[in-house]
Coordinates of C-alpha atoms (C1' of nucleotides) in Angstrom, one line a residue:
Chain V
M1 CA -60.1 -110.6 111.4
A2 CA -59.2 -111.8 108.0
Q3 CA -61.5 -109.4 106.1
D4 CA -62.4 -105.9 107.0
A5 CA -66.2 -105.5 106.8
L6 CA -65.8 -102.4 104.6
S7 CA -63.6 -104.0 102.0
A8 CA -65.5 -106.2 99.7
K9 CA -64.1 -109.5 98.6
A10 CA -63.9 -108.7 94.9
P11 CA -63.5 -105.3 93.3
E12 CA -66.4 -106.3 91.1
E13 CA -68.6 -106.4 94.2
R14 CA -67.5 -102.9 95.1
R15 CA -68.3 -101.7 91.6
D16 CA -71.7 -103.3 91.9
R17 CA -72.3 -101.7 95.2
I18 CA -71.5 -98.3 93.7
L19 CA -74.0 -98.8 90.9
R20 CA -76.7 -99.8 93.3
A21 CA -76.0 -96.8 95.5
T22 CA -76.2 -94.6 92.4
V23 CA -79.6 -95.9 91.6
D24 CA -80.7 -95.3 95.1
V25 CA -79.4 -91.7 95.2
V26 CA -80.9 -90.9 91.8
R27 CA -84.2 -92.2 92.9
D28 CA -84.6 -89.8 95.7
R29 CA -82.3 -86.9 94.7
G30 CA -82.9 -87.0 91.0
F31 CA -80.3 -87.0 88.2
A32 CA -79.7 -83.3 88.6
G33 CA -79.3 -83.5 92.3
T34 CA -77.0 -86.4 92.4
R35 CA -73.4 -85.6 93.5
V36 CA -70.4 -87.8 93.4
S37 CA -70.1 -87.4 97.2
D38 CA -73.7 -88.6 97.6
I39 CA -72.9 -91.8 95.8
A40 CA -69.7 -92.3 97.7
D41 CA -71.6 -91.8 101.0
A42 CA -74.3 -94.2 100.0
A43 CA -71.9 -96.8 98.8
G44 CA -69.5 -96.4 101.7
T45 CA -66.5 -95.6 99.5
S46 CA -64.4 -92.7 98.6
Q47 CA -65.2 -90.3 95.8
G48 CA -62.0 -91.4 94.1
L49 CA -63.2 -94.9 93.6
I50 CA -66.3 -93.9 91.7
L51 CA -64.1 -91.9 89.3
Y52 CA -61.7 -94.8 89.1
H53 CA -64.3 -97.4 88.1
F54 CA -66.4 -95.1 85.9
R55 CA -64.6 -92.3 84.1
S56 CA -66.8 -89.6 85.4
L57 CA -70.1 -88.9 87.2
A58 CA -71.9 -89.1 83.9
G59 CA -70.2 -92.5 83.4
A60 CA -71.5 -93.7 86.7
L61 CA -75.0 -92.4 85.9
N62 CA -75.1 -94.1 82.6
A63 CA -73.8 -97.4 83.9
A64 CA -76.5 -97.3 86.5
L65 CA -79.0 -96.8 83.7
T66 CA -77.9 -99.9 81.9
L67 CA -78.0 -101.9 85.1
L68 CA -81.6 -100.7 85.5
E69 CA -82.4 -101.7 82.0
D70 CA -81.1 -105.2 82.5
E71 CA -83.0 -105.7 85.7
F72 CA -86.1 -104.4 84.1
Y73 CA -85.8 -107.0 81.4
E74 CA -85.1 -109.8 83.8
D75 CA -88.1 -108.8 86.0
L76 CA -90.4 -108.6 83.1
D77 CA -89.4 -111.8 81.5
R78 CA -89.3 -113.9 84.6
D79 CA -92.6 -112.5 86.0
L80 CA -94.5 -112.9 82.8
R81 CA -93.3 -116.4 82.1
E82 CA -94.7 -117.5 85.4
Q83 CA -98.2 -116.5 84.3
A84 CA -100.4 -119.1 82.6
G85 CA -102.6 -117.4 80.0
P86 CA -102.9 -114.0 78.3
V87 CA -105.5 -112.7 80.7
E88 CA -103.4 -113.6 83.7
R89 CA -100.3 -112.1 82.0
L90 CA -102.1 -108.8 81.3
R91 CA -103.4 -108.7 84.8
H92 CA -99.9 -109.3 86.1
M93 CA -98.5 -106.5 84.0
A94 CA -100.9 -104.1 85.8
D95 CA -99.6 -105.3 89.2
L96 CA -96.0 -105.2 88.1
A97 CA -96.4 -101.6 87.0
A98 CA -98.3 -100.7 90.1
G99 CA -95.1 -101.3 92.0
M100 CA -95.0 -104.9 92.8
G101 CA -91.9 -105.5 90.6
P102 CA -88.7 -104.1 92.0
A103 CA -87.5 -102.5 88.8
V104 CA -90.6 -102.3 86.7
G105 CA -92.7 -100.1 89.0
D106 CA -90.0 -97.7 89.9
W107 CA -91.8 -94.7 88.5
R108 CA -89.9 -91.9 90.2
L109 CA -86.9 -93.3 88.4
W110 CA -88.7 -93.5 85.0
L111 CA -89.8 -89.9 85.4
E112 CA -86.3 -88.8 86.0
L113 CA -85.2 -90.9 83.0
W114 CA -87.8 -89.2 80.7
V115 CA -86.5 -85.8 81.6
R116 CA -82.9 -86.7 81.3
A117 CA -83.8 -88.2 77.9
L118 CA -84.8 -84.7 76.8
H119 CA -81.2 -83.6 77.1
D120 CA -78.9 -86.6 77.1
D121 CA -78.5 -89.1 74.3
D122 CA -77.6 -92.1 76.4
A123 CA -80.7 -91.6 78.5
R124 CA -82.7 -91.2 75.4
A125 CA -81.5 -94.5 74.0
T126 CA -82.1 -96.3 77.3
R127 CA -85.6 -94.9 77.5
E128 CA -86.5 -95.8 74.0
S129 CA -85.2 -99.3 74.5
L130 CA -87.2 -99.8 77.7
D131 CA -90.3 -98.4 76.3
R132 CA -90.0 -100.5 73.2
R133 CA -89.6 -103.6 75.3
W134 CA -92.5 -102.9 77.5
R135 CA -94.8 -102.0 74.6
S136 CA -93.8 -105.1 72.6
A137 CA -94.5 -107.3 75.7
L138 CA -97.9 -105.7 75.8
R139 CA -98.5 -106.2 72.2
E140 CA -97.5 -109.8 72.4
V141 CA -99.9 -110.5 75.2
I142 CA -102.6 -108.8 73.3
S143 CA -101.9 -110.9 70.2
E144 CA -101.9 -114.0 72.3
G145 CA -105.2 -113.1 73.7
Q146 CA -106.6 -112.5 70.3
A147 CA -105.5 -116.0 69.3
T148 CA -107.2 -117.5 72.3
G149 CA -110.3 -115.4 71.8
D150 CA -109.9 -113.6 75.2
F151 CA -109.3 -110.2 73.6
D152 CA -110.9 -108.5 70.6
P153 CA -109.4 -105.1 70.1
A154 CA -110.7 -102.9 67.3
D155 CA -107.2 -101.9 66.4
T156 CA -104.4 -103.9 68.0
D157 CA -101.6 -101.3 67.5
A158 CA -103.7 -98.4 68.7
S159 CA -104.9 -100.4 71.7
A160 CA -101.3 -101.3 72.7
M161 CA -100.2 -97.7 72.4
R162 CA -103.1 -96.5 74.4
L163 CA -102.8 -99.0 77.1
A164 CA -99.1 -98.4 77.4
S165 CA -99.6 -94.6 77.5
L166 CA -102.5 -94.9 80.0
M167 CA -100.1 -96.8 82.2
D168 CA -97.5 -94.0 82.0
G169 CA -100.1 -91.4 82.7
L170 CA -101.5 -93.1 85.7
A171 CA -98.0 -93.8 87.0
I172 CA -97.3 -90.1 86.9
Q173 CA -100.1 -89.5 89.4
L174 CA -98.7 -92.3 91.5
A175 CA -95.1 -91.1 91.4
L176 CA -96.2 -87.5 92.3
G177 CA -98.2 -88.7 95.2
D178 CA -101.6 -87.4 94.0
R179 CA -104.3 -87.7 96.5
G180 CA -106.3 -90.8 95.9
M181 CA -103.8 -92.5 93.7
T182 CA -102.5 -95.8 95.1
P183 CA -101.0 -98.8 93.5
E184 CA -104.3 -100.6 93.9
R185 CA -106.3 -97.9 92.3
L186 CA -103.8 -97.6 89.5
S187 CA -104.0 -101.3 88.8
D188 CA -107.8 -101.2 88.9
L189 CA -108.1 -98.2 86.7
W190 CA -105.8 -99.6 84.1
W191 CA -107.4 -103.0 84.2
Q192 CA -110.8 -101.6 83.6
G193 CA -109.4 -99.6 80.8
A194 CA -107.9 -102.8 79.3
V195 CA -111.3 -104.5 79.6
T196 CA -112.9 -101.8 77.6
E197 CA -110.1 -101.3 75.2
L198 CA -109.7 -105.0 74.4
R199 CA -113.4 -105.7 74.5
M200 CA -113.0 -108.6 76.9
P201 CA -116.1 -110.6 77.6
V202 CA -117.5 -110.0 81.1
Chain T
M1 CA -83.4 -41.2 69.4
A2 CA -85.6 -40.7 72.4
Q3 CA -85.5 -44.3 73.5
D4 CA -82.7 -46.9 73.3
A5 CA -84.1 -50.1 71.8
L6 CA -82.6 -52.1 74.6
S7 CA -84.0 -50.2 77.4
A8 CA -87.7 -51.0 77.9
K9 CA -90.2 -48.2 78.6
A10 CA -91.2 -49.5 82.0
P11 CA -89.3 -51.7 84.5
E12 CA -92.3 -53.9 84.5
E13 CA -91.8 -54.7 80.8
R14 CA -88.2 -55.7 81.6
R15 CA -89.4 -57.9 84.4
D16 CA -91.8 -59.5 82.0
R17 CA -89.2 -60.0 79.4
I18 CA -87.0 -61.8 81.9
L19 CA -89.9 -64.1 82.9
R20 CA -90.6 -65.0 79.3
A21 CA -86.9 -65.6 78.7
T22 CA -86.8 -67.9 81.7
V23 CA -89.7 -70.0 80.3
D24 CA -87.8 -70.2 77.0
V25 CA -84.6 -71.3 78.6
V26 CA -86.3 -73.8 80.8
R27 CA -88.1 -75.3 77.9
D28 CA -84.9 -76.2 76.0
R29 CA -82.4 -76.5 78.8
G30 CA -84.6 -77.9 81.5
F31 CA -84.8 -76.6 85.1
A32 CA -81.6 -78.3 86.1
G33 CA -79.7 -76.8 83.1
T34 CA -80.9 -73.3 83.5
R35 CA -78.3 -70.7 84.6
V36 CA -78.8 -67.1 85.6
S37 CA -76.5 -66.2 82.7
D38 CA -78.7 -68.1 80.2
I39 CA -81.7 -66.1 81.3
A40 CA -79.7 -62.9 81.1
D41 CA -78.5 -63.7 77.6
A42 CA -82.0 -64.6 76.4
A43 CA -83.6 -61.5 78.0
G44 CA -80.8 -59.2 76.9
T45 CA -80.1 -58.0 80.4
S46 CA -77.4 -58.3 83.0
Q47 CA -77.4 -61.2 85.5
G48 CA -77.7 -58.6 88.3
L49 CA -81.1 -57.5 87.1
I50 CA -82.5 -60.9 87.4
L51 CA -81.4 -61.1 91.0
Y52 CA -82.7 -57.6 91.6
H53 CA -86.2 -58.4 90.4
F54 CA -86.5 -61.8 91.8
R55 CA -84.5 -62.6 94.9
S56 CA -82.7 -65.6 93.5
L57 CA -82.5 -68.0 90.6
A58 CA -85.1 -70.1 92.3
G59 CA -87.3 -67.0 92.7
A60 CA -87.1 -66.4 88.9
L61 CA -88.0 -70.0 88.2
N62 CA -90.9 -70.0 90.5
A63 CA -92.2 -66.7 89.1
A64 CA -91.9 -68.2 85.6
L65 CA -94.0 -71.1 86.8
T66 CA -96.8 -69.0 88.0
L67 CA -96.8 -67.0 84.8
L68 CA -97.1 -70.3 83.0
E69 CA -100.0 -71.3 85.2
D70 CA -101.9 -68.1 84.5
E71 CA -101.4 -68.4 80.8
F72 CA -102.5 -72.0 80.9
Y73 CA -105.8 -71.0 82.6
E74 CA -106.4 -68.2 80.1
D75 CA -105.7 -70.4 77.1
L76 CA -108.0 -73.1 78.4
D77 CA -110.9 -70.9 79.4
R78 CA -110.8 -68.8 76.3
D79 CA -110.4 -71.7 73.9
L80 CA -113.1 -73.9 75.5
R81 CA -115.6 -71.1 75.8
E82 CA -115.5 -70.7 72.0
Q83 CA -116.7 -74.2 71.4
A84 CA -120.4 -74.9 71.0
G85 CA -121.2 -78.3 72.5
P86 CA -119.6 -80.9 74.7
V87 CA -118.5 -83.0 71.7
E88 CA -116.8 -80.0 70.1
R89 CA -115.3 -79.0 73.4
L90 CA -113.8 -82.5 74.0
R91 CA -112.5 -82.6 70.5
H92 CA -110.9 -79.2 71.0
M93 CA -109.2 -80.4 74.2
A94 CA -107.5 -83.1 72.2
D95 CA -106.2 -80.5 69.7
L96 CA -105.2 -78.1 72.5
A97 CA -103.2 -80.7 74.2
A98 CA -101.7 -81.9 70.9
G99 CA -99.9 -78.6 70.7
M100 CA -102.3 -76.1 69.2
G101 CA -102.5 -74.0 72.3
P102 CA -99.4 -72.0 73.2
A103 CA -99.3 -72.9 76.8
V104 CA -101.5 -76.0 77.1
G105 CA -99.5 -78.2 74.7
D106 CA -96.1 -77.3 76.0
W107 CA -95.3 -80.9 77.0
R108 CA -91.5 -80.5 77.4
L109 CA -92.2 -77.9 80.0
W110 CA -94.8 -80.1 81.8
L111 CA -92.3 -83.0 81.9
E112 CA -89.8 -80.7 83.5
L113 CA -92.4 -79.5 85.9
W114 CA -93.3 -83.0 86.9
V115 CA -89.8 -83.9 87.8
R116 CA -89.2 -80.6 89.6
A117 CA -92.4 -81.4 91.5
L118 CA -90.7 -84.5 92.9
H119 CA -88.1 -82.3 94.7
D120 CA -89.5 -78.8 95.0
D121 CA -92.6 -77.8 96.9
D122 CA -93.5 -74.8 94.8
A123 CA -93.4 -76.8 91.7
R124 CA -95.4 -79.5 93.3
A125 CA -98.2 -77.0 94.2
T126 CA -98.2 -75.5 90.7
R127 CA -98.3 -79.0 89.1
E128 CA -101.2 -80.0 91.4
S129 CA -103.1 -76.9 90.6
L130 CA -102.6 -77.2 86.8
D131 CA -103.6 -80.8 86.9
R132 CA -106.7 -80.2 89.0
R133 CA -107.8 -77.5 86.6
W134 CA -107.3 -79.6 83.5
R135 CA -109.0 -82.6 85.1
S136 CA -112.0 -80.6 86.3
A137 CA -112.4 -79.0 82.9
L138 CA -112.4 -82.6 81.4
R139 CA -114.9 -83.7 84.0
E140 CA -117.2 -80.8 83.3
V141 CA -117.2 -81.5 79.6
I142 CA -118.0 -85.1 80.3
S143 CA -120.9 -84.2 82.7
E144 CA -122.2 -81.8 80.1
G145 CA -122.1 -84.5 77.5
Q146 CA -124.0 -86.9 79.8
A147 CA -126.7 -84.3 80.2
T148 CA -127.1 -83.9 76.5
G149 CA -126.9 -87.6 75.9
D150 CA -123.7 -87.4 73.8
F151 CA -121.7 -89.4 76.3
D152 CA -122.5 -92.3 78.5
P153 CA -119.5 -93.3 80.6
A154 CA -119.8 -96.3 82.9
D155 CA -118.0 -94.5 85.6
T156 CA -117.6 -90.8 85.2
D157 CA -114.8 -90.2 87.6
A158 CA -112.8 -93.2 86.4
S159 CA -113.3 -92.1 82.8
A160 CA -112.1 -88.6 83.5
M161 CA -109.1 -89.9 85.3
R162 CA -108.3 -92.4 82.5
L163 CA -108.7 -89.8 79.8
A164 CA -106.5 -87.3 81.6
S165 CA -103.9 -89.9 82.2
L166 CA -104.0 -91.2 78.7
M167 CA -103.4 -87.7 77.5
D168 CA -100.3 -87.4 79.7
G169 CA -99.0 -90.7 78.6
L170 CA -99.4 -90.0 74.9
A171 CA -97.8 -86.6 75.4
I172 CA -94.7 -88.2 76.9
Q173 CA -94.2 -90.0 73.6
L174 CA -94.7 -86.7 71.8
A175 CA -92.4 -84.7 74.0
L176 CA -89.7 -87.3 73.7
G177 CA -90.0 -87.4 70.0
D178 CA -90.9 -91.1 69.7
R179 CA -91.0 -92.3 66.1
G180 CA -94.4 -92.2 64.8
M181 CA -95.9 -89.9 67.4
T182 CA -97.2 -86.6 66.0
P183 CA -99.7 -84.1 67.2
E184 CA -102.2 -85.5 64.8
R185 CA -101.7 -89.1 65.9
L186 CA -101.9 -88.1 69.5
S187 CA -105.1 -86.3 68.9
D188 CA -106.5 -89.3 67.0
L189 CA -105.4 -91.9 69.5
W190 CA -106.9 -89.9 72.3
W191 CA -110.1 -89.1 70.5
Q192 CA -110.7 -92.8 69.7
G193 CA -110.0 -93.6 73.3
A194 CA -112.6 -91.0 74.4
V195 CA -115.1 -92.5 71.9
T196 CA -114.7 -95.9 73.5
E197 CA -114.4 -94.7 77.1
L198 CA -117.4 -92.4 76.9
R199 CA -119.4 -94.8 74.8
M200 CA -120.2 -92.2 72.2
P201 CA -122.8 -93.2 69.6
V202 CA -121.1 -93.6 66.2
Chain Q
dC1 C1' -81.1 -27.2 90.5
dA2 C1' -80.2 -30.6 94.2
dC3 C1' -81.7 -34.7 96.1
dC4 C1' -83.7 -39.1 96.3
dA5 C1' -85.6 -43.6 95.1
dG6 C1' -85.9 -47.0 91.8
dT7 C1' -83.5 -49.4 88.2
dC8 C1' -79.6 -51.4 86.2
dT9 C1' -74.8 -53.0 85.3
dG10 C1' -70.2 -55.4 85.5
dA11 C1' -66.9 -56.9 88.5
dA12 C1' -65.7 -59.4 92.4
dC13 C1' -66.5 -63.0 95.9
dG14 C1' -66.9 -67.4 97.8
dG15 C1' -68.7 -72.0 98.0
dA16 C1' -69.8 -76.2 95.8
dC17 C1' -68.4 -79.9 93.2
dG18 C1' -66.1 -82.7 89.4
dT19 C1' -61.8 -84.3 88.4
dT20 C1' -56.8 -85.1 89.1
dC21 C1' -53.0 -86.8 91.6
dA22 C1' -49.6 -88.7 94.7
dG23 C1' -49.3 -92.2 97.3
dG24 C1' -50.7 -96.5 100.0
dT25 C1' -52.2 -101.4 100.3
dA26 C1' -53.0 -106.1 98.8
dG27 C1' -52.8 -110.0 95.9
dC28 C1' -50.0 -112.4 92.4
dC29 C1' -46.4 -113.9 89.5
dT30 C1' -41.4 -115.2 89.0
Chain X
dA1 C1' -38.6 -112.3 98.7
dG2 C1' -39.1 -108.7 95.3
dG3 C1' -41.7 -106.4 92.3
dC4 C1' -45.6 -105.5 89.4
dT5 C1' -50.4 -104.5 88.8
dA6 C1' -54.9 -103.5 90.2
dC7 C1' -57.5 -101.3 93.6
dC8 C1' -58.4 -97.6 96.7
dT9 C1' -58.0 -93.2 99.4
dG10 C1' -57.9 -88.3 100.9
dA11 C1' -56.2 -84.1 99.8
dA12 C1' -55.6 -80.6 96.4
dC13 C1' -56.9 -78.2 92.2
dG14 C1' -59.5 -75.5 89.2
dT15 C1' -63.8 -74.2 87.3
dC16 C1' -68.5 -73.0 87.3
dC17 C1' -72.0 -70.3 89.0
dG18 C1' -75.2 -68.0 92.4
dT19 C1' -75.0 -64.1 94.9
dT20 C1' -73.2 -59.6 96.6
dC21 C1' -71.7 -55.1 96.0
dA22 C1' -70.3 -50.5 94.7
dG23 C1' -71.5 -47.4 91.8
dA24 C1' -73.9 -45.3 87.4
dC25 C1' -78.0 -43.7 85.2
dT26 C1' -82.8 -41.9 85.1
dG27 C1' -87.0 -39.7 86.2
dG28 C1' -89.5 -37.5 89.4
dT29 C1' -90.1 -34.2 93.5
dG30 C1' -89.3 -30.1 96.5

DNA sequence: CACCAGTCTGAACGGACGTTCAGGTAGCCT
DNA sequence: AGGCTACCTGAACGTCCGTTCAGACTGGTG
């Protein structure tokens, strides 16, 4: 028995496990409901270790946020690069947001982030950055589609803003478990909206 | 000096003052950040009285929610009844949501409500009810506009859902203070979206 | 006036929870 | 081997905060 199953090989792995546990706890307890002991339980460590690696509960929460941010970027970049043309890319964004991407479609978490952003500056910065990234990806795809002739929006900026906002709004229904809102319906509703908004040829 | 300025005429007025104070505190501290002492300070009463009138902090918060719900309905009904035709009504809904109505455009509060709805059943019910009401008002206006020939949506239900969601999404930007998002821009972006979505004649 | 019910207060209580701390273990350098 | 550093733990501490409570004040009723 060279290694105890509980003790990770490297401290860094323990640290990572704590962050992942933090994300999990926040997802279903919310930022406000997350206790140090919850994270400790979920990560299988002591409370002390969490305070040792991060300086405070807030430190752990913020570190979890930046982890999330990084994963969001990775997901988005990797997934979009795989798609051939602008139409496919846009279609894929709908599916990603509908929950097919591990980080991108994590709407309960984004909801929590939005509200935390109302009161916490770190969260505000993270939120802004995520949103900017998502919107600029969207705008890029639209521009690309304009170049290829697939899209013909009346006002590119306004269309990008509307489509991004539409996604957020639909996602709220999904996150809150509204009757009749499913990932598929979200994807469809958004795609139809994009077809209209970008005046795609049918 | 028949009446002390601090002591309200009727206990009911005190109760009401507490509820209003609760709403105020929640609006800028959030549900999670709201303490009994905050409410007491804002209402100019003792902590005890809040626990006397409502059974607990949660009781006060929930009572504040139903107050909000009632005011939302009043605002919406009164304001919409004043408008002449479907086009004017729809236009007015944009303005209402952009923050011209005292209760309707209170987006920070709605954001807080959404997240609370993730974890609290009372909040969930209130949210659902508010959303249903708003969406059905929207759907009604759209139907009316179809009857008069002002609107011609491809799919009425889908259009209503998209326009409601678009509003929520835009409102998030507004509530979070995104650069470049103002009530006027929100109203414009939404209205343009509605023009497209409902295929209004220009 | 005496009594009572409703309203209101400020202090006290007790539990929850973030943080601190004293110490224990394991790898690593000399 | 000895010792140093990083990592980790569980208990203890102190604070914050919701709730309870004993009593004061008021207006109305017999």
